[in-house]
Amino acid sequence: MGWKPYGPRGFTRPILKLLAGKLERRVGGVYTGVLASGELLRAAELLPPANLEDRQSFAPKLSDFLRVARAEPRALFEVYVVPDEREDERLTVEGVYVPSDRPDLIGYLYRRGAQPDREEVVVVGGTVYHHMWWD
């Protein structure tokens, strides 16, 4: 069974243009970076609906992360964008930083996906975050 495209080839091009300077190209042609809630929400407006069901391994779905982004502007999202050079073109969230004072959102993500592969409490810009990452 092969990869079923989420949309017409090239749908990530406007996303990469929108996020220019926020993402870094990695080996294999994938772009990675950390986005604020508003940035992720703006990028999601350009995605085909099927991409909203995407998930990294057993992480919550992209649509679940978007719910967190709408509810908490301080949240940060580790993303990667697979460009149209590959057949598995998409935008994926693989990790999230949720402010520790939002246990409701942390609990929501626990209920929507499997146990994260890595968790830690970190301070970013003076805010204490609960960082969760799925491999």
Short mmCIF file of C-alpha atoms in Angstrom, two decimals:
data_model
loop_
_atom_site.label_atom_id
_atom_site.label_comp_id
_atom_site.label_asym_id
_atom_site.label_seq_id
_atom_site.Cartn_x
_atom_site.Cartn_y
_atom_site.Cartn_z
CA MET A 1 0.00 0.00 0.00
CA GLY A 2 1.52 3.33 -1.07
CA TRP A 3 1.16 6.86 0.16
CA LYS A 4 -2.13 8.53 -0.69
CA PRO A 5 -1.54 12.24 -1.44
CA TYR A 6 -3.35 14.73 0.80
CA GLY A 7 -4.00 17.12 -2.05
CA PRO A 8 -2.86 18.29 -5.47
CA ARG A 9 0.91 18.22 -5.90
CA GLY A 10 2.46 21.52 -4.88
CA PHE A 11 0.10 22.46 -2.04
CA THR A 12 3.09 23.00 0.28
CA ARG A 13 4.68 25.66 -1.96
CA PRO A 14 2.59 28.57 -0.61
CA ILE A 15 3.15 27.26 2.92
CA LEU A 16 6.92 27.27 2.46
CA LYS A 17 6.68 30.81 1.06
CA LEU A 18 4.55 31.91 4.03
CA LEU A 19 7.01 30.38 6.50
CA ALA A 20 10.19 31.56 4.76
CA GLY A 21 12.79 32.29 7.41
CA LYS A 22 10.98 30.12 10.00
CA LEU A 23 11.97 26.73 8.59
CA GLU A 24 15.33 25.16 7.83
CA ARG A 25 15.90 22.69 5.02
CA ARG A 26 17.28 19.37 6.27
CA VAL A 27 18.82 16.30 4.69
CA GLY A 28 16.20 14.60 2.56
CA GLY A 29 14.67 17.93 1.56
CA VAL A 30 12.35 18.23 4.58
CA TYR A 31 11.89 21.65 6.18
CA THR A 32 11.76 21.86 9.98
CA GLY A 33 11.15 24.56 12.55
CA VAL A 34 9.20 25.76 15.55
CA LEU A 35 6.05 27.79 14.92
CA ALA A 36 3.94 29.94 17.20
CA SER A 37 0.21 29.26 17.33
CA GLY A 38 -0.67 32.03 14.88
CA GLU A 39 1.91 30.88 12.37
CA LEU A 40 0.64 27.30 12.47
CA LEU A 41 -2.96 28.48 12.09
CA ARG A 42 -2.08 30.64 9.06
CA ALA A 43 -0.22 27.73 7.43
CA ALA A 44 -3.14 25.39 8.12
CA GLU A 45 -5.47 27.67 6.14
CA LEU A 46 -3.47 26.66 3.04
CA LEU A 47 -3.67 22.91 3.64
CA PRO A 48 -6.03 20.48 1.94
CA PRO A 49 -8.52 19.03 4.46
CA ALA A 50 -6.99 15.55 4.28
CA ASN A 51 -3.71 16.89 5.74
CA LEU A 52 -5.58 17.82 8.94
CA GLU A 53 -5.82 14.09 9.72
CA ASP A 54 -2.03 13.68 9.53
CA ARG A 55 -0.17 12.48 12.61
CA GLN A 56 3.44 11.68 13.49
CA SER A 57 3.42 8.02 14.52
CA PHE A 58 0.87 7.92 17.36
CA ALA A 59 0.82 11.64 18.12
CA PRO A 60 -2.43 13.57 18.13
CA LYS A 61 -3.70 14.56 14.68
CA LEU A 62 -2.80 17.91 13.15
CA SER A 63 -6.42 18.98 13.74
CA ASP A 64 -5.88 18.35 17.48
CA PHE A 65 -2.79 20.56 17.52
CA LEU A 66 -4.76 23.26 15.69
CA ARG A 67 -7.35 23.18 18.46
CA VAL A 68 -4.55 23.81 20.95
CA ALA A 69 -3.20 26.63 18.76
CA ARG A 70 -6.63 28.30 18.69
CA ALA A 71 -6.98 28.00 22.47
CA GLU A 72 -3.46 29.07 23.48
CA PRO A 73 -1.47 31.71 21.59
CA ARG A 74 1.67 30.98 23.66
CA ALA A 75 1.87 27.36 22.46
CA LEU A 76 4.76 26.42 20.17
CA PHE A 77 4.78 23.62 17.61
CA GLU A 78 7.66 21.60 16.20
CA VAL A 79 6.75 21.01 12.57
CA TYR A 80 8.16 19.62 9.42
CA VAL A 81 7.03 20.25 5.87
CA VAL A 82 7.63 17.63 3.22
CA PRO A 83 7.69 19.50 -0.12
CA ASP A 84 6.25 18.31 -3.41
CA GLU A 85 9.62 16.85 -4.44
CA ARG A 86 8.49 13.78 -2.52
CA GLU A 87 5.29 11.78 -2.90
CA ASP A 88 4.47 12.13 0.84
CA GLU A 89 3.99 15.92 0.65
CA ARG A 90 2.52 17.28 3.89
CA LEU A 91 2.81 19.43 7.00
CA THR A 92 3.25 17.44 10.22
CA VAL A 93 3.48 18.42 13.89
CA GLU A 94 5.84 16.17 15.82
CA GLY A 95 6.16 18.11 19.06
CA VAL A 96 4.47 20.80 21.10
CA TYR A 97 5.30 23.21 23.90
CA VAL A 98 2.17 23.89 25.95
CA PRO A 99 2.37 26.44 28.78
CA SER A 100 2.42 24.51 32.04
CA ASP A 101 -0.44 26.65 33.36
CA ARG A 102 -2.72 25.01 30.75
CA PRO A 103 -3.21 21.47 32.16
CA ASP A 104 -6.50 21.33 30.26
CA LEU A 105 -4.65 21.43 26.92
CA ILE A 106 -1.90 19.08 28.08
CA GLY A 107 -4.59 16.59 29.16
CA TYR A 108 -6.43 17.06 25.86
CA LEU A 109 -3.31 16.05 23.91
CA TYR A 110 -2.76 13.02 26.16
CA ARG A 111 -6.29 11.89 25.36
CA ARG A 112 -5.89 12.46 21.61
CA GLY A 113 -2.64 10.53 21.08
CA ALA A 114 -0.34 7.94 22.57
CA GLN A 115 2.10 8.63 25.36
CA PRO A 116 4.78 11.01 24.00
CA ASP A 117 8.19 9.50 23.30
CA ARG A 118 9.81 12.37 25.18
CA GLU A 119 8.51 14.81 27.76
CA GLU A 120 10.18 17.53 29.73
CA VAL A 121 9.51 20.83 31.43
CA VAL A 122 11.44 23.72 29.89
CA VAL A 123 11.52 27.49 30.16
CA VAL A 124 11.32 29.44 26.90
CA GLY A 125 11.29 33.22 27.00
CA GLY A 126 10.28 33.24 30.67
CA THR A 127 7.32 30.88 30.16
CA VAL A 128 7.35 27.40 31.69
CA TYR A 129 6.30 24.84 29.09
CA HIS A 130 5.39 21.18 29.11
CA HIS A 131 7.21 19.86 26.02
CA MET A 132 5.90 16.69 24.37
CA TRP A 133 7.46 15.03 21.33
CA TRP A 134 6.50 11.94 19.33
CA ASP A 135 8.92 9.94 17.17
#
